[in-house]
Amino acid sequence: MSQGILGIHHITAMAGVAQRNVDFYVGVLGLRMVKKTVNFDAPDVYHFYYGDKVGNPGTVFTFFPFGDGPRGSGGAGQASVTSFSIRSESVDYWVKRLKDHNVSVSGPTERSGQTLVISFRDPDGIALELVAHAGAADRPGWQEGPVPSEHAIRGFYSVTILVKNHRLTSSLLTEVMGFRLIEEDEGRYRYEIGNGGPGTMIDVISQQDARYGTQSIGTIHHIAWRVTNEDELVHWQTKLMDAGMHVTEVKDRNYFKSVYFREPGGVLFELATDPPGFAIDESVEDLGADLKLPDWFESNREAMESQLPLIYLPVIARS
Ligand code: ZN
């Protein structure tokens, strides 16, 4: 019997200048760079993975930094907000930290009666939230970044998508993928999957008159959902195809295996396996230190490296 889809695996976005992206996610938000590699489908662009110490599924935000280029626009058919968990005691710390780094912040505002939400954007305009809630400390976060460990980000809280009409999206989520509707509030529908709670939730905002977004720098590219292994991946691939979805073949992403499909609202979804993870080609201690390439690119390393901008990890000073 299938173990089901477990929660968010990773979220991938399109960024602008590589160094600015690193400075923000490592230097300001305090995530760990767990892998520095290239986009396997367009290897002249980096693929950065940020997460907790080992890049556990549910903590990993990844970027393709395209350098200077036209920005996309947010809209229907896209993930509109990425939300991270923080402890309830960390709200004042984060408001001050973000302001100290010249990030303009709105909130904290109360949502769902139980959480305080701080909203802001990254340097490319990607909408982010820190959601303060009880129980956030159950996940450790990255303990050795610039943010004191008690205030560290604890992985994803949820992801929000915008669609013109939620009905078909809702049917796919609940009738095929195994999500449960847990909250409904004026055009905002919250679903959870697996064990539920932080890291398993998606908010679907239904807005008939929303314009479709255009995908480029400053927008989310896709949301990946966790499955336990490759057998599960193939099981869900078949199940989704039986439900009429166009699903890709299984792709080897080196750190996980994946299939992709577009949910009916237009948002690109991926299913990704938990194993093998990021420690297959460098030690946990050294994660993110060097440019890592899959075997099939290794013979071309020199040429590939010469096309990529040099980037530096920010020097870590706690504040
Ligand atoms: Zn992905």
PDB file of C-alpha atoms and ligand atoms in Angstrom:
ATOM      1  CA  MET A   1       0.000   0.000   0.000  1.00  0.00           C
ATOM      2  CA  SER A   2       1.211   3.476  -0.810  1.00  0.00           C
ATOM      3  CA  GLN A   3       2.632   5.527   2.018  1.00  0.00           C
ATOM      4  CA  GLY A   4       1.146   8.591   0.417  1.00  0.00           C
ATOM      5  CA  ILE A   5       2.544  11.993  -0.369  1.00  0.00           C
ATOM      6  CA  LEU A   6       4.192  13.324   2.785  1.00  0.00           C
ATOM      7  CA  GLY A   7       4.485  17.106   2.478  1.00  0.00           C
ATOM      8  CA  ILE A   8       6.605  19.763   0.799  1.00  0.00           C
ATOM      9  CA  HIS A   9       9.941  18.437  -0.500  1.00  0.00           C
ATOM     10  CA  HIS A  10      11.405  21.642  -1.962  1.00  0.00           C
ATOM     11  CA  ILE A  11      10.317  24.839  -3.693  1.00  0.00           C
ATOM     12  CA  THR A  12      12.229  26.222  -6.683  1.00  0.00           C
ATOM     13  CA  ALA A  13      12.329  29.812  -7.893  1.00  0.00           C
ATOM     14  CA  MET A  14      14.005  31.935 -10.543  1.00  0.00           C
ATOM     15  CA  ALA A  15      16.393  34.549  -9.205  1.00  0.00           C
ATOM     16  CA  GLY A  16      18.469  37.353 -10.715  1.00  0.00           C
ATOM     17  CA  VAL A  17      22.079  37.979  -9.718  1.00  0.00           C
ATOM     18  CA  ALA A  18      23.611  34.891  -8.069  1.00  0.00           C
ATOM     19  CA  GLN A  19      25.644  36.651  -5.375  1.00  0.00           C
ATOM     20  CA  ARG A  20      22.670  38.769  -4.284  1.00  0.00           C
ATOM     21  CA  ASN A  21      20.616  35.597  -3.919  1.00  0.00           C
ATOM     22  CA  VAL A  22      23.296  33.942  -1.770  1.00  0.00           C
ATOM     23  CA  ASP A  23      23.755  37.064   0.355  1.00  0.00           C
ATOM     24  CA  PHE A  24      20.040  37.189   1.102  1.00  0.00           C
ATOM     25  CA  TYR A  25      19.221  33.538   1.781  1.00  0.00           C
ATOM     26  CA  VAL A  26      22.452  32.690   3.637  1.00  0.00           C
ATOM     27  CA  GLY A  27      23.456  36.083   4.979  1.00  0.00           C
ATOM     28  CA  VAL A  28      20.065  37.506   5.968  1.00  0.00           C
ATOM     29  CA  LEU A  29      17.660  34.570   6.348  1.00  0.00           C
ATOM     30  CA  GLY A  30      20.360  32.305   7.772  1.00  0.00           C
ATOM     31  CA  LEU A  31      19.658  29.216   5.682  1.00  0.00           C
ATOM     32  CA  ARG A  32      22.517  26.883   4.877  1.00  0.00           C
ATOM     33  CA  MET A  33      23.745  26.544   1.300  1.00  0.00           C
ATOM     34  CA  VAL A  34      23.465  22.759   1.108  1.00  0.00           C
ATOM     35  CA  LYS A  35      24.307  22.368  -2.562  1.00  0.00           C
ATOM     36  CA  LYS A  36      25.890  24.442  -5.255  1.00  0.00           C
ATOM     37  CA  THR A  37      25.324  22.793  -8.621  1.00  0.00           C
ATOM     38  CA  VAL A  38      23.964  23.686 -12.058  1.00  0.00           C
ATOM     39  CA  ASN A  39      20.520  23.530 -13.588  1.00  0.00           C
ATOM     40  CA  PHE A  40      20.610  20.018 -15.088  1.00  0.00           C
ATOM     41  CA  ASP A  41      18.353  21.153 -17.961  1.00  0.00           C
ATOM     42  CA  ALA A  42      20.305  24.395 -18.647  1.00  0.00           C
ATOM     43  CA  PRO A  43      23.797  23.901 -17.196  1.00  0.00           C
ATOM     44  CA  ASP A  44      25.035  27.433 -17.910  1.00  0.00           C
ATOM     45  CA  VAL A  45      22.974  28.528 -14.892  1.00  0.00           C
ATOM     46  CA  TYR A  46      23.645  27.637 -11.254  1.00  0.00           C
ATOM     47  CA  HIS A  47      21.225  25.694  -9.120  1.00  0.00           C
ATOM     48  CA  PHE A  48      21.505  26.722  -5.458  1.00  0.00           C
ATOM     49  CA  TYR A  49      19.843  24.734  -2.690  1.00  0.00           C
ATOM     50  CA  TYR A  50      19.310  26.314   0.734  1.00  0.00           C
ATOM     51  CA  GLY A  51      17.982  24.442   3.752  1.00  0.00           C
ATOM     52  CA  ASP A  52      18.772  23.161   7.222  1.00  0.00           C
ATOM     53  CA  LYS A  53      21.980  21.354   8.177  1.00  0.00           C
ATOM     54  CA  VAL A  54      21.531  18.424   5.788  1.00  0.00           C
ATOM     55  CA  GLY A  55      18.860  19.868   3.516  1.00  0.00           C
ATOM     56  CA  ASN A  56      16.043  17.773   4.922  1.00  0.00           C
ATOM     57  CA  PRO A  57      12.982  17.580   2.677  1.00  0.00           C
ATOM     58  CA  GLY A  58      10.593  20.301   3.803  1.00  0.00           C
ATOM     59  CA  THR A  59      13.373  22.841   4.389  1.00  0.00           C
ATOM     60  CA  VAL A  60      14.856  23.271   0.916  1.00  0.00           C
ATOM     61  CA  PHE A  61      14.352  26.423  -1.150  1.00  0.00           C
ATOM     62  CA  THR A  62      16.216  26.262  -4.466  1.00  0.00           C
ATOM     63  CA  PHE A  63      17.059  28.876  -7.095  1.00  0.00           C
ATOM     64  CA  PHE A  64      18.150  29.230 -10.677  1.00  0.00           C
ATOM     65  CA  PRO A  65      19.965  32.609 -10.670  1.00  0.00           C
ATOM     66  CA  PHE A  66      19.785  33.953 -14.216  1.00  0.00           C
ATOM     67  CA  GLY A  67      21.803  37.131 -13.609  1.00  0.00           C
ATOM     68  CA  ASP A  68      20.503  40.423 -14.930  1.00  0.00           C
ATOM     69  CA  GLY A  69      17.367  39.934 -16.973  1.00  0.00           C
ATOM     70  CA  PRO A  70      13.696  40.740 -17.254  1.00  0.00           C
ATOM     71  CA  ARG A  71      11.575  40.073 -14.223  1.00  0.00           C
ATOM     72  CA  GLY A  72       8.474  37.945 -14.455  1.00  0.00           C
ATOM     73  CA  SER A  73       5.179  38.954 -12.939  1.00  0.00           C
ATOM     74  CA  GLY A  74       3.273  37.106 -10.274  1.00  0.00           C
ATOM     75  CA  GLY A  75      -0.245  35.960 -11.090  1.00  0.00           C
ATOM     76  CA  ALA A  76      -2.613  33.064 -11.558  1.00  0.00           C
ATOM     77  CA  GLY A  77      -1.010  29.710 -12.314  1.00  0.00           C
ATOM     78  CA  GLN A  78       1.892  30.344  -9.959  1.00  0.00           C
ATOM     79  CA  ALA A  79       2.925  29.857  -6.385  1.00  0.00           C
ATOM     80  CA  SER A  80       2.507  33.331  -4.935  1.00  0.00           C
ATOM     81  CA  VAL A  81       3.949  33.096  -1.409  1.00  0.00           C
ATOM     82  CA  THR A  82       6.507  30.851   0.289  1.00  0.00           C
ATOM     83  CA  SER A  83       6.134  30.680   4.068  1.00  0.00           C
ATOM     84  CA  PHE A  84       8.708  29.551   6.613  1.00  0.00           C
ATOM     85  CA  SER A  85       8.253  28.519  10.245  1.00  0.00           C
ATOM     86  CA  ILE A  86       9.751  30.418  13.148  1.00  0.00           C
ATOM     87  CA  ARG A  87       9.166  30.154  16.904  1.00  0.00           C
ATOM     88  CA  SER A  88       6.528  32.423  18.455  1.00  0.00           C
ATOM     89  CA  GLU A  89       9.284  34.001  20.563  1.00  0.00           C
ATOM     90  CA  SER A  90      11.217  35.051  17.448  1.00  0.00           C
ATOM     91  CA  VAL A  91       8.825  37.625  15.968  1.00  0.00           C
ATOM     92  CA  ASP A  92      10.493  40.758  17.382  1.00  0.00           C
ATOM     93  CA  TYR A  93      13.940  39.438  16.494  1.00  0.00           C
ATOM     94  CA  TRP A  94      12.969  38.896  12.857  1.00  0.00           C
ATOM     95  CA  VAL A  95      11.163  42.200  12.383  1.00  0.00           C
ATOM     96  CA  LYS A  96      14.259  43.979  13.651  1.00  0.00           C
ATOM     97  CA  ARG A  97      16.689  41.789  11.692  1.00  0.00           C
ATOM     98  CA  LEU A  98      14.873  42.319   8.407  1.00  0.00           C
ATOM     99  CA  LYS A  99      14.601  46.074   8.978  1.00  0.00           C
ATOM    100  CA  ASP A 100      18.296  46.225   9.914  1.00  0.00           C
ATOM    101  CA  HIS A 101      19.016  44.658   6.496  1.00  0.00           C
ATOM    102  CA  ASN A 102      16.812  47.243   4.742  1.00  0.00           C
ATOM    103  CA  VAL A 103      14.077  44.731   3.967  1.00  0.00           C
ATOM    104  CA  SER A 104      10.660  46.353   4.050  1.00  0.00           C
ATOM    105  CA  VAL A 105       8.354  44.363   6.272  1.00  0.00           C
ATOM    106  CA  SER A 106       4.599  44.256   6.741  1.00  0.00           C
ATOM    107  CA  GLY A 107       3.084  42.802   9.875  1.00  0.00           C
ATOM    108  CA  PRO A 108       3.243  40.948  12.089  1.00  0.00           C
ATOM    109  CA  THR A 109      -0.412  40.237  11.414  1.00  0.00           C
ATOM    110  CA  GLU A 110      -2.564  37.520  12.922  1.00  0.00           C
ATOM    111  CA  ARG A 111      -3.780  34.711  10.684  1.00  0.00           C
ATOM    112  CA  SER A 112      -6.030  31.780  11.520  1.00  0.00           C
ATOM    113  CA  GLY A 113      -6.118  33.007  15.121  1.00  0.00           C
ATOM    114  CA  GLN A 114      -2.971  31.050  16.009  1.00  0.00           C
ATOM    115  CA  THR A 115      -0.137  32.419  13.962  1.00  0.00           C
ATOM    116  CA  LEU A 116       1.635  35.740  13.518  1.00  0.00           C
ATOM    117  CA  VAL A 117       2.819  36.408   9.994  1.00  0.00           C
ATOM    118  CA  ILE A 118       5.671  38.699   8.881  1.00  0.00           C
ATOM    119  CA  SER A 119       5.535  39.437   5.127  1.00  0.00           C
ATOM    120  CA  PHE A 120       8.371  40.709   2.932  1.00  0.00           C
ATOM    121  CA  ARG A 121      10.065  40.139  -0.423  1.00  0.00           C
ATOM    122  CA  ASP A 122      13.481  38.884  -1.415  1.00  0.00           C
ATOM    123  CA  PRO A 123      15.770  41.097  -3.573  1.00  0.00           C
ATOM    124  CA  ASP A 124      14.132  39.762  -6.776  1.00  0.00           C
ATOM    125  CA  GLY A 125      10.607  40.431  -5.529  1.00  0.00           C
ATOM    126  CA  ILE A 126       9.680  36.904  -4.442  1.00  0.00           C
ATOM    127  CA  ALA A 127       7.019  37.076  -1.724  1.00  0.00           C
ATOM    128  CA  LEU A 128       8.039  35.435   1.530  1.00  0.00           C
ATOM    129  CA  GLU A 129       6.511  35.021   4.968  1.00  0.00           C
ATOM    130  CA  LEU A 130       7.788  34.037   8.356  1.00  0.00           C
ATOM    131  CA  VAL A 131       4.981  32.340  10.255  1.00  0.00           C
ATOM    132  CA  ALA A 132       5.435  32.291  14.017  1.00  0.00           C
ATOM    133  CA  HIS A 133       3.662  29.399  15.688  1.00  0.00           C
ATOM    134  CA  ALA A 134       3.757  27.081  18.685  1.00  0.00           C
ATOM    135  CA  GLY A 135       5.701  23.876  18.036  1.00  0.00           C
ATOM    136  CA  ALA A 136       8.114  25.392  15.514  1.00  0.00           C
ATOM    137  CA  ALA A 137      11.022  24.309  17.725  1.00  0.00           C
ATOM    138  CA  ASP A 138      10.218  20.657  16.894  1.00  0.00           C
ATOM    139  CA  ARG A 139      12.362  21.182  13.793  1.00  0.00           C
ATOM    140  CA  PRO A 140      15.936  22.326  14.406  1.00  0.00           C
ATOM    141  CA  GLY A 141      16.765  24.679  11.540  1.00  0.00           C
ATOM    142  CA  TRP A 142      20.385  25.543  10.685  1.00  0.00           C
ATOM    143  CA  GLN A 143      22.212  26.084  13.956  1.00  0.00           C
ATOM    144  CA  GLU A 144      25.457  27.547  12.647  1.00  0.00           C
ATOM    145  CA  GLY A 145      24.288  30.379  10.434  1.00  0.00           C
ATOM    146  CA  PRO A 146      24.259  34.098  11.205  1.00  0.00           C
ATOM    147  CA  VAL A 147      20.900  33.826  13.003  1.00  0.00           C
ATOM    148  CA  PRO A 148      21.120  32.652  16.633  1.00  0.00           C
ATOM    149  CA  SER A 149      19.876  29.051  16.757  1.00  0.00           C
ATOM    150  CA  GLU A 150      16.792  29.842  18.868  1.00  0.00           C
ATOM    151  CA  HIS A 151      15.550  32.189  16.139  1.00  0.00           C
ATOM    152  CA  ALA A 152      16.569  30.109  13.104  1.00  0.00           C
ATOM    153  CA  ILE A 153      14.054  29.359  10.361  1.00  0.00           C
ATOM    154  CA  ARG A 154      12.610  25.848  10.890  1.00  0.00           C
ATOM    155  CA  GLY A 155      11.776  24.813   7.355  1.00  0.00           C
ATOM    156  CA  PHE A 156       8.660  25.566   5.344  1.00  0.00           C
ATOM    157  CA  TYR A 157       5.370  26.334   7.011  1.00  0.00           C
ATOM    158  CA  SER A 158       3.252  26.325   3.853  1.00  0.00           C
ATOM    159  CA  VAL A 159       3.099  27.436   0.249  1.00  0.00           C
ATOM    160  CA  THR A 160       0.367  29.541  -1.342  1.00  0.00           C
ATOM    161  CA  ILE A 161      -0.777  29.269  -4.935  1.00  0.00           C
ATOM    162  CA  LEU A 162      -3.072  31.559  -6.910  1.00  0.00           C
ATOM    163  CA  VAL A 163      -5.561  30.065  -9.360  1.00  0.00           C
ATOM    164  CA  LYS A 164      -8.497  31.509 -11.271  1.00  0.00           C
ATOM    165  CA  ASN A 165     -10.836  28.751 -10.146  1.00  0.00           C
ATOM    166  CA  HIS A 166     -10.016  26.403  -7.318  1.00  0.00           C
ATOM    167  CA  ARG A 167     -12.472  23.628  -8.147  1.00  0.00           C
ATOM    168  CA  LEU A 168     -10.327  21.487 -10.447  1.00  0.00           C
ATOM    169  CA  THR A 169      -7.239  22.146  -8.332  1.00  0.00           C
ATOM    170  CA  SER A 170      -9.191  21.125  -5.264  1.00  0.00           C
ATOM    171  CA  SER A 171     -10.388  17.886  -6.893  1.00  0.00           C
ATOM    172  CA  LEU A 172      -6.838  16.943  -7.843  1.00  0.00           C
ATOM    173  CA  LEU A 173      -5.509  17.744  -4.371  1.00  0.00           C
ATOM    174  CA  THR A 174      -8.210  15.916  -2.428  1.00  0.00           C
ATOM    175  CA  GLU A 175      -9.424  13.162  -4.737  1.00  0.00           C
ATOM    176  CA  VAL A 176      -6.129  12.142  -6.323  1.00  0.00           C
ATOM    177  CA  MET A 177      -3.160  13.362  -4.269  1.00  0.00           C
ATOM    178  CA  GLY A 178      -4.581  12.784  -0.779  1.00  0.00           C
ATOM    179  CA  PHE A 179      -4.774  16.325   0.601  1.00  0.00           C
ATOM    180  CA  ARG A 180      -7.439  17.253   3.174  1.00  0.00           C
ATOM    181  CA  LEU A 181      -9.256  20.602   3.223  1.00  0.00           C
ATOM    182  CA  ILE A 182      -8.741  21.974   6.746  1.00  0.00           C
ATOM    183  CA  GLU A 183      -9.753  25.625   6.495  1.00  0.00           C
ATOM    184  CA  GLU A 184     -11.739  27.872   4.217  1.00  0.00           C
ATOM    185  CA  ASP A 185     -11.826  31.634   4.491  1.00  0.00           C
ATOM    186  CA  GLU A 186     -13.043  34.057   1.800  1.00  0.00           C
ATOM    187  CA  GLY A 187     -11.446  32.527  -1.273  1.00  0.00           C
ATOM    188  CA  ARG A 188      -8.502  31.042   0.638  1.00  0.00           C
ATOM    189  CA  TYR A 189      -8.568  27.249   0.971  1.00  0.00           C
ATOM    190  CA  ARG A 190      -6.008  25.497   3.164  1.00  0.00           C
ATOM    191  CA  TYR A 191      -5.132  21.849   2.608  1.00  0.00           C
ATOM    192  CA  GLU A 192      -2.709  19.567   4.379  1.00  0.00           C
ATOM    193  CA  ILE A 193      -1.289  16.152   3.586  1.00  0.00           C
ATOM    194  CA  GLY A 194       0.537  13.320   5.344  1.00  0.00           C
ATOM    195  CA  ASN A 195       0.824  13.896   9.096  1.00  0.00           C
ATOM    196  CA  GLY A 196      -0.368  17.483   8.640  1.00  0.00           C
ATOM    197  CA  GLY A 197       1.005  20.629  10.240  1.00  0.00           C
ATOM    198  CA  PRO A 198       3.901  22.851   9.206  1.00  0.00           C
ATOM    199  CA  GLY A 199       5.625  21.709   6.019  1.00  0.00           C
ATOM    200  CA  THR A 200       2.569  19.839   4.723  1.00  0.00           C
ATOM    201  CA  MET A 201       0.200  22.679   3.877  1.00  0.00           C
ATOM    202  CA  ILE A 202      -0.854  24.462   0.721  1.00  0.00           C
ATOM    203  CA  ASP A 203      -3.125  27.489   0.611  1.00  0.00           C
ATOM    204  CA  VAL A 204      -5.073  27.842  -2.611  1.00  0.00           C
ATOM    205  CA  ILE A 205      -6.306  31.351  -3.348  1.00  0.00           C
ATOM    206  CA  SER A 206      -9.100  31.394  -5.883  1.00  0.00           C
ATOM    207  CA  GLN A 207      -9.495  34.644  -7.781  1.00  0.00           C
ATOM    208  CA  GLN A 208     -11.533  34.550 -10.980  1.00  0.00           C
ATOM    209  CA  ASP A 209     -10.322  37.913 -12.272  1.00  0.00           C
ATOM    210  CA  ALA A 210      -6.609  37.321 -11.568  1.00  0.00           C
ATOM    211  CA  ARG A 211      -4.262  37.702 -14.544  1.00  0.00           C
ATOM    212  CA  TYR A 212      -1.940  34.856 -15.396  1.00  0.00           C
ATOM    213  CA  GLY A 213       1.623  35.419 -14.216  1.00  0.00           C
ATOM    214  CA  THR A 214       4.628  35.325 -16.507  1.00  0.00           C
ATOM    215  CA  GLN A 215       7.471  33.087 -15.472  1.00  0.00           C
ATOM    216  CA  SER A 216      10.881  34.706 -15.198  1.00  0.00           C
ATOM    217  CA  ILE A 217      13.169  36.210 -12.568  1.00  0.00           C
ATOM    218  CA  GLY A 218      11.353  36.846  -9.314  1.00  0.00           C
ATOM    219  CA  THR A 219       8.754  34.098  -9.598  1.00  0.00           C
ATOM    220  CA  ILE A 220       8.385  30.582  -8.231  1.00  0.00           C
ATOM    221  CA  HIS A 221       9.040  27.889 -10.813  1.00  0.00           C
ATOM    222  CA  HIS A 222       7.565  24.834  -9.108  1.00  0.00           C
ATOM    223  CA  ILE A 223       6.591  23.133  -5.867  1.00  0.00           C
ATOM    224  CA  ALA A 224       7.917  19.636  -5.167  1.00  0.00           C
ATOM    225  CA  TRP A 225       6.053  17.196  -2.915  1.00  0.00           C
ATOM    226  CA  ARG A 226       7.728  14.378  -0.975  1.00  0.00           C
ATOM    227  CA  VAL A 227       7.441  10.680  -1.610  1.00  0.00           C
ATOM    228  CA  THR A 228       9.460   8.063   0.264  1.00  0.00           C
ATOM    229  CA  ASN A 229      11.187   6.238  -2.592  1.00  0.00           C
ATOM    230  CA  GLU A 230      11.236   5.499  -6.304  1.00  0.00           C
ATOM    231  CA  ASP A 231       8.528   2.809  -6.093  1.00  0.00           C
ATOM    232  CA  GLU A 232       6.245   5.420  -4.592  1.00  0.00           C
ATOM    233  CA  LEU A 233       7.260   7.891  -7.271  1.00  0.00           C
ATOM    234  CA  VAL A 234       6.239   5.468 -10.026  1.00  0.00           C
ATOM    235  CA  HIS A 235       3.033   4.610  -8.154  1.00  0.00           C
ATOM    236  CA  TRP A 236       2.044   8.299  -8.066  1.00  0.00           C
ATOM    237  CA  GLN A 237       3.160   8.880 -11.629  1.00  0.00           C
ATOM    238  CA  THR A 238       0.729   6.171 -12.745  1.00  0.00           C
ATOM    239  CA  LYS A 239      -2.029   7.382 -10.467  1.00  0.00           C
ATOM    240  CA  LEU A 240      -1.749  10.945 -11.784  1.00  0.00           C
ATOM    241  CA  MET A 241      -1.674   9.770 -15.393  1.00  0.00           C
ATOM    242  CA  ASP A 242      -4.800   7.677 -14.726  1.00  0.00           C
ATOM    243  CA  ALA A 243      -6.406  10.892 -13.474  1.00  0.00           C
ATOM    244  CA  GLY A 244      -5.664  12.570 -16.806  1.00  0.00           C
ATOM    245  CA  MET A 245      -2.531  14.530 -15.844  1.00  0.00           C
ATOM    246  CA  HIS A 246       0.372  14.828 -18.270  1.00  0.00           C
ATOM    247  CA  VAL A 247       3.258  13.548 -16.162  1.00  0.00           C
ATOM    248  CA  THR A 248       6.916  13.447 -17.240  1.00  0.00           C
ATOM    249  CA  GLU A 249       9.146  10.409 -17.174  1.00  0.00           C
ATOM    250  CA  VAL A 250      11.192   9.824 -14.007  1.00  0.00           C
ATOM    251  CA  LYS A 251      14.144  12.245 -13.999  1.00  0.00           C
ATOM    252  CA  ASP A 252      17.373  11.680 -12.099  1.00  0.00           C
ATOM    253  CA  ARG A 253      18.102  14.866 -10.148  1.00  0.00           C
ATOM    254  CA  ASN A 254      21.150  13.247  -8.475  1.00  0.00           C
ATOM    255  CA  TYR A 255      19.939  14.153  -4.942  1.00  0.00           C
ATOM    256  CA  PHE A 256      16.416  12.801  -5.568  1.00  0.00           C
ATOM    257  CA  LYS A 257      14.335  11.411  -8.426  1.00  0.00           C
ATOM    258  CA  SER A 258      11.406  13.347  -9.790  1.00  0.00           C
ATOM    259  CA  VAL A 259       8.394  13.558 -12.030  1.00  0.00           C
ATOM    260  CA  TYR A 260       6.659  16.812 -13.030  1.00  0.00           C
ATOM    261  CA  PHE A 261       3.120  17.765 -13.970  1.00  0.00           C
ATOM    262  CA  ARG A 262       0.990  20.892 -14.098  1.00  0.00           C
ATOM    263  CA  GLU A 263      -2.014  20.984 -11.758  1.00  0.00           C
ATOM    264  CA  PRO A 264      -5.242  22.210 -13.403  1.00  0.00           C
ATOM    265  CA  GLY A 265      -4.768  25.792 -12.160  1.00  0.00           C
ATOM    266  CA  GLY A 266      -1.479  25.980 -14.075  1.00  0.00           C
ATOM    267  CA  VAL A 267       1.038  25.598 -11.229  1.00  0.00           C
ATOM    268  CA  LEU A 268       3.958  23.265 -11.950  1.00  0.00           C
ATOM    269  CA  PHE A 269       4.150  20.457  -9.392  1.00  0.00           C
ATOM    270  CA  GLU A 270       6.929  17.930  -8.933  1.00  0.00           C
ATOM    271  CA  LEU A 271       7.020  14.738  -6.901  1.00  0.00           C
ATOM    272  CA  ALA A 272      10.482  14.044  -5.488  1.00  0.00           C
ATOM    273  CA  THR A 273      11.932  11.169  -3.485  1.00  0.00           C
ATOM    274  CA  ASP A 274      13.413  11.748  -0.022  1.00  0.00           C
ATOM    275  CA  PRO A 275      16.538   9.673  -0.797  1.00  0.00           C
ATOM    276  CA  PRO A 276      19.376   9.817  -1.513  1.00  0.00           C
ATOM    277  CA  GLY A 277      19.724  13.437  -0.289  1.00  0.00           C
ATOM    278  CA  PHE A 278      22.538  15.957  -0.456  1.00  0.00           C
ATOM    279  CA  ALA A 279      25.301  14.031   1.340  1.00  0.00           C
ATOM    280  CA  ILE A 280      25.910  11.618  -1.544  1.00  0.00           C
ATOM    281  CA  ASP A 281      28.700  13.665  -3.137  1.00  0.00           C
ATOM    282  CA  GLU A 282      30.176  15.680  -0.243  1.00  0.00           C
ATOM    283  CA  SER A 283      30.248  15.276   3.541  1.00  0.00           C
ATOM    284  CA  VAL A 284      27.556  16.918   5.691  1.00  0.00           C
ATOM    285  CA  GLU A 285      30.243  19.195   7.076  1.00  0.00           C
ATOM    286  CA  ASP A 286      31.228  20.396   3.596  1.00  0.00           C
ATOM    287  CA  LEU A 287      27.766  20.735   2.051  1.00  0.00           C
ATOM    288  CA  GLY A 288      27.605  23.662  -0.343  1.00  0.00           C
ATOM    289  CA  ALA A 289      31.346  24.378  -0.273  1.00  0.00           C
ATOM    290  CA  ASP A 290      32.235  23.327  -3.828  1.00  0.00           C
ATOM    291  CA  LEU A 291      30.501  23.255  -7.185  1.00  0.00           C
ATOM    292  CA  LYS A 292      29.077  19.747  -7.503  1.00  0.00           C
ATOM    293  CA  LEU A 293      28.233  18.244 -10.870  1.00  0.00           C
ATOM    294  CA  PRO A 294      26.473  14.975 -11.673  1.00  0.00           C
ATOM    295  CA  ASP A 295      28.675  12.337 -13.328  1.00  0.00           C
ATOM    296  CA  TRP A 296      27.282  13.109 -16.764  1.00  0.00           C
ATOM    297  CA  PHE A 297      28.582  16.710 -16.627  1.00  0.00           C
ATOM    298  CA  GLU A 298      31.878  16.062 -14.832  1.00  0.00           C
ATOM    299  CA  SER A 299      33.959  15.647 -18.001  1.00  0.00           C
ATOM    300  CA  ASN A 300      32.871  19.144 -19.031  1.00  0.00           C
ATOM    301  CA  ARG A 301      33.584  20.783 -15.673  1.00  0.00           C
ATOM    302  CA  GLU A 302      36.198  23.276 -16.761  1.00  0.00           C
ATOM    303  CA  ALA A 303      34.106  24.746 -19.568  1.00  0.00           C
ATOM    304  CA  MET A 304      31.021  24.866 -17.369  1.00  0.00           C
ATOM    305  CA  GLU A 305      32.805  26.541 -14.471  1.00  0.00           C
ATOM    306  CA  SER A 306      34.232  29.210 -16.730  1.00  0.00           C
ATOM    307  CA  GLN A 307      30.696  30.288 -17.724  1.00  0.00           C
ATOM    308  CA  LEU A 308      29.423  30.673 -14.184  1.00  0.00           C
ATOM    309  CA  PRO A 309      29.951  33.811 -12.070  1.00  0.00           C
ATOM    310  CA  LEU A 310      32.214  33.390  -9.053  1.00  0.00           C
ATOM    311  CA  ILE A 311      30.209  33.502  -5.850  1.00  0.00           C
ATOM    312  CA  TYR A 312      31.223  33.734  -2.215  1.00  0.00           C
ATOM    313  CA  LEU A 313      29.429  32.490   0.843  1.00  0.00           C
ATOM    314  CA  PRO A 314      28.902  35.375   3.262  1.00  0.00           C
ATOM    315  CA  VAL A 315      31.218  35.392   6.242  1.00  0.00           C
ATOM    316  CA  ILE A 316      29.095  34.326   9.160  1.00  0.00           C
ATOM    317  CA  ALA A 317      28.844  36.814  12.013  1.00  0.00           C
ATOM    318  CA  ARG A 318      26.036  36.270  14.499  1.00  0.00           C
ATOM    319  CA  SER A 319      23.691  39.103  15.292  1.00  0.00           C
TER     320      SER A 319
HETATM  321 ZN    ZN B   1      12.368  20.705  -8.209  1.00  0.00          ZN
END
